[in-house]
Every structure is written in C-alpha cells, then in structure tokens.
DNA sequence: ACCTGAACACCGTTCAAGT
DNA sequence: ACCTGAACACCGTTCAAGT
C-alpha cells in the first residue's frame, strides 16, 4: 500500500513542504484546497509526516505569506518620497495580484507579520520621514496605505463575474487614482497644520 | 436521549436559526465557533434539522452579513454631499466595529451582496452625483470608499495586542483623517480635469 | 413540512511504534 | 530525527424514515 515502511525516510525538508504548499495553492487557486492531507498526498507521505517539518497549518501559512513579500521591489533611494511610496505600494499591489490565491489569506490574517513585512514597513517609514511625516502621523499614514493596498487587491482578485463591466485595467487605474488621492492628502497634511479639516 | 422522536417538531423558523447564529458569533467572538453542529446544539435540534430552514452554511452567513447593514444610518438629503459621504462611511465603520466578530467574514466574502448592501451603494452613488462625480469615476470612488472602510475596520478590530501603542480612539482618528484625505482627492478630481496627476 | 438516526466524505492533530 | 498506522475529536451535508 504505502511506498515506505515505518522508519524509512521520504527526503522531506521544510522548504520542500512550504514549496509544495505554495504550488498547491497556485494550481488550485482556492484556499480550501490547502489541507494538510492534500499536501501530504502531493508529497506522497502520510499526513502526520508534515508535523516533523512544520509546527502547524497556521505556521505553514504564515511562512508562505511572508515569503511572497520578498518579491516586492523597494524603490531607489534617490527620487521624491511620494513617488517612492507610490512605487512601493504599486509593487506590493502587483505582487498581491500575481498571487491572487493568497490575497484572501492576507485578508484573513490581516497582513503578514514576518521579517519581510517588517522590512517593508521600515522602508515606508523612511520615505514618510523624508516627506515630512513622522511620529504618530507616520504610523497613521502607514496603516492607511497598507489597508488601502490589501483591500484593493482583494477587490481586484475577486471573481470578475461579480461586476461584469469592470476590467482588470480599469481596476488598476482605479487603484492608482485612489492611491494618488491618499498620497496627496498625506502630503497636504504634512505641509499644513495636521490633518485636513473635516468635510 | 433526544428530547424528540422523529416526526415531532422543534418550533424552528428561519429567523430563529439566523438569530441563534448571530448570538453564537457575538458570544464567542470567533468565526470558527459558528458551526452547523454547534448551532444545532444551541437550538437543541440535530444538525441536519437546520437544512429545513437554511440552504447551506454559506447562505446562512450571507444573510447575517446583509442583515447587519440595515443598521447603517443613511445621512439626511439636505447637507453637502461630501459631508453625507463622510457620515455614511463613518456610520458603516461604526456598525462594523459594533460587530467585530463579523468583520473577518466581510473580508472573506469581500462585502455583502444582499438588498441592504445594494441600497447603501445606491445612496452613495446619489451623493457622488451631487458632488459632481458620475459614471466611471463614481464607480471608482464607490469602490475606493468601500474598500477603505472595510479594510480599516479589519485593522481596528484586530487583536489590540498586535500593536500595543495603538488605542481605539487613535485608530478612529486615523480612520477619519484617511477618509478626509480620500474625499478631498475625490472632490479635487471632480473639480479639476479627471484624476490628480501622478506623484 | 419538519424533524431524527445514521452515515458519508472529509478536516487538523496526537500518540505510539518502527528504524 | 523522520516516518507510518491508528486513532481522536471534530466538520458540512445527504439520505431514508417517521409523523
């Protein structure tokens, strides 16, 4: 029945397990498809063998989510900070769109919290500081930009049948203009006295 | 063992089932707590009895999510449209915060799609039209505002231990200022020539 | 029409045992 | 240390049967 007897090894490693999990998600496109048992079947091991390399399913998913953020391109240090922030969020948005099957997981976990997520946050804070936004207002702007980007990626990766008139490029224009609106407001807030007046 | 024999009725109705499901979510605060079997136990029926009143678990959740949106207060027709939009999004935000256990479900399903959600969308489009934003740009603004509001509610309802320095009122200020930034950009875009220039 | 009993086809995870 | 076999404690849902 089984290709191995108890005691024989299957050559599993942590990276092989995580990689197979990513493949499983990418091929099926549905997060329900990522089950420990399906992952074990793909690797031709018994389900409990995975727990020798991964602490739990949640730990596995956390690692996948943070890994993907390594693909986000940090902007050059030279340009204008607002342009850098715009480029950074666009790159994040594009990375999320390139992994549409992961977006619901980012939503459910509300972002990643690993080393790559930390690094991106630091870059954003540097850019904000150069734009004159620091302290509490910088942390505000950081959250607003992250929430906006993940939220928009969620909309963009939703089954397009929901709103038939909306194409992908329209949504991308949409993302850009909303982002410009936000950055304009953030910069105006930095130049003026605190936040803009209520409407 | 069971309080009833086959053929005896338990007095279940659709509204009783949906109400018990909402209670279960509100009391536990965790979406994993909403299982058909736990719901059946709370109602003192066998799990499959629920399927006489509800098509599936997904259908049940959809109904809960749209029901909650009935609590959102539509602004008075008299005031300025930007103020009306601001008030409408704040009311939505507050309703979401009042039901923190539902926010992950709105995220997972990316909003509701029932009659109440439809009604709110129509109100927003009317306000945008009065602000001079129509057609494709109005649909853009609608999506941006919805995404921003649900996304922010997700951040606000996250376990506060994640960022220890952030209090609830700080986050609310945060939501307001980001919303002002957005509305300012939307209005400027309506007055000027299309979207603001890229950063 | 509304409910129960029993079952089907799944989950994540743990425990003991083998090398 | 790494794997299997077996099991535990769950899921959502369906099917047949009872009144």
mmCIF file of N, CA and C (backbone and C1' of nucleotides) in Angstrom, chain C residues 1-13:
data_model
loop_
_atom_site.group_PDB
_atom_site.id
_atom_site.type_symbol
_atom_site.label_atom_id
_atom_site.label_comp_id
_atom_site.label_asym_id
_atom_site.label_seq_id
_atom_site.Cartn_x
_atom_site.Cartn_y
_atom_site.Cartn_z
ATOM 1 P P DA C 1 -44.194 20.485 1.377
ATOM 2 O "O5'" DA C 1 -43.720 21.060 2.779
ATOM 3 C "C5'" DA C 1 -44.524 22.024 3.444
ATOM 4 C "C4'" DA C 1 -44.230 21.998 4.920
ATOM 5 C "C3'" DA C 1 -42.796 22.362 5.281
ATOM 6 O "O3'" DA C 1 -42.836 23.155 6.470
ATOM 7 C "C1'" DA C 1 -43.251 20.160 6.021
ATOM 8 P P DC C 2 -41.516 23.690 7.144
ATOM 9 O "O5'" DC C 2 -41.129 22.528 8.169
ATOM 10 C "C5'" DC C 2 -41.875 22.419 9.371
ATOM 11 C "C4'" DC C 2 -41.304 21.307 10.214
ATOM 12 C "C3'" DC C 2 -39.825 21.477 10.578
ATOM 13 O "O3'" DC C 2 -39.713 21.347 11.988
ATOM 14 C "C1'" DC C 2 -40.228 19.317 9.732
ATOM 15 P P DC C 3 -38.382 21.802 12.722
ATOM 16 O "O5'" DC C 3 -37.669 20.387 12.966
ATOM 17 C "C5'" DC C 3 -38.037 19.648 14.124
ATOM 18 C "C4'" DC C 3 -37.790 18.177 13.924
ATOM 19 C "C3'" DC C 3 -36.345 17.717 14.071
ATOM 20 O "O3'" DC C 3 -36.088 17.414 15.451
ATOM 21 C "C1'" DC C 3 -37.555 16.528 12.365
ATOM 22 P P DT C 4 -34.591 16.915 15.846
ATOM 23 O "O5'" DT C 4 -34.663 15.365 15.503
ATOM 24 C "C5'" DT C 4 -35.557 14.505 16.197
ATOM 25 C "C4'" DT C 4 -35.266 13.043 15.857
ATOM 26 C "C3'" DT C 4 -33.836 12.596 16.176
ATOM 27 O "O3'" DT C 4 -33.872 11.342 16.830
ATOM 28 C "C1'" DT C 4 -34.318 12.226 13.870
ATOM 29 P P DG C 5 -32.552 10.768 17.533
ATOM 30 O "O5'" DG C 5 -32.026 9.705 16.449
ATOM 31 C "C5'" DG C 5 -32.949 8.920 15.743
ATOM 32 C "C4'" DG C 5 -32.239 7.866 14.889
ATOM 33 C "C3'" DG C 5 -30.798 7.551 15.295
ATOM 34 O "O3'" DG C 5 -30.597 6.154 15.109
ATOM 35 C "C1'" DG C 5 -30.818 8.475 13.093
ATOM 36 P P DA C 6 -29.160 5.509 15.417
ATOM 37 O "O5'" DA C 6 -28.474 5.493 13.985
ATOM 38 C "C5'" DA C 6 -29.231 5.095 12.839
ATOM 39 C "C4'" DA C 6 -28.415 5.277 11.573
ATOM 40 C "C3'" DA C 6 -26.909 5.029 11.754
ATOM 41 O "O3'" DA C 6 -26.500 4.065 10.809
ATOM 42 C "C1'" DA C 6 -27.298 7.073 10.599
ATOM 43 P P DA C 7 -24.970 3.555 10.763
ATOM 44 O "O5'" DA C 7 -24.389 4.353 9.495
ATOM 45 C "C5'" DA C 7 -25.200 4.422 8.337
ATOM 46 C "C4'" DA C 7 -24.691 5.507 7.404
ATOM 47 C "C3'" DA C 7 -23.178 5.444 7.143
ATOM 48 O "O3'" DA C 7 -22.976 5.169 5.775
ATOM 49 C "C1'" DA C 7 -23.951 7.686 7.504
ATOM 50 P P DC C 8 -21.500 4.801 5.254
ATOM 51 O "O5'" DC C 8 -21.073 6.068 4.401
ATOM 52 C "C5'" DC C 8 -21.992 6.610 3.445
ATOM 53 C "C4'" DC C 8 -21.437 7.919 2.901
ATOM 54 C "C3'" DC C 8 -19.928 7.885 2.680
ATOM 55 O "O3'" DC C 8 -19.615 8.366 1.388
ATOM 56 C "C1'" DC C 8 -20.528 9.761 4.014
ATOM 57 P P DA C 9 -18.222 7.895 0.693
ATOM 58 O "O5'" DA C 9 -17.401 9.244 0.633
ATOM 59 C "C5'" DA C 9 -18.052 10.451 0.246
ATOM 60 C "C4'" DA C 9 -17.334 11.632 0.880
ATOM 61 C "C3'" DA C 9 -15.798 11.499 0.879
ATOM 62 O "O3'" DA C 9 -15.232 12.716 0.433
ATOM 63 C "C1'" DA C 9 -16.573 12.092 2.989
ATOM 64 P P DC C 10 -13.659 12.832 0.098
ATOM 65 O "O5'" DC C 10 -12.981 12.501 1.518
ATOM 66 C "C5'" DC C 10 -12.036 13.398 2.094
ATOM 67 C "C4'" DC C 10 -12.739 14.533 2.833
ATOM 68 C "C3'" DC C 10 -11.790 15.351 3.683
ATOM 69 O "O3'" DC C 10 -11.198 16.360 2.887
ATOM 70 C "C1'" DC C 10 -13.851 14.896 4.834
ATOM 71 P P DC C 11 -9.638 16.699 2.989
ATOM 72 O "O5'" DC C 11 -9.675 17.832 4.079
ATOM 73 C "C5'" DC C 11 -9.404 17.470 5.395
ATOM 74 C "C4'" DC C 11 -9.810 18.551 6.337
ATOM 75 C "C3'" DC C 11 -8.725 18.799 7.356
ATOM 76 O "O3'" DC C 11 -8.096 20.019 7.053
ATOM 77 C "C1'" DC C 11 -10.691 18.002 8.439
ATOM 78 P P DG C 12 -6.479 20.095 7.037
ATOM 79 O "O5'" DG C 12 -6.164 20.242 8.606
ATOM 80 C "C5'" DG C 12 -6.709 21.345 9.303
ATOM 81 C "C4'" DG C 12 -6.459 21.163 10.796
ATOM 82 C "C3'" DG C 12 -4.985 21.021 11.148
ATOM 83 O "O3'" DG C 12 -4.719 21.777 12.325
ATOM 84 C "C1'" DG C 12 -6.201 19.096 11.883
ATOM 85 P P DT C 13 -3.225 21.907 12.903
ATOM 86 O "O5'" DT C 13 -3.161 20.601 13.835
ATOM 87 C "C5'" DT C 13 -4.121 20.460 14.867
ATOM 88 C "C4'" DT C 13 -3.901 19.160 15.599
ATOM 89 C "C3'" DT C 13 -2.440 18.878 15.971
ATOM 90 O "O3'" DT C 13 -2.344 18.922 17.388
ATOM 91 C "C1'" DT C 13 -3.569 16.929 15.161
#
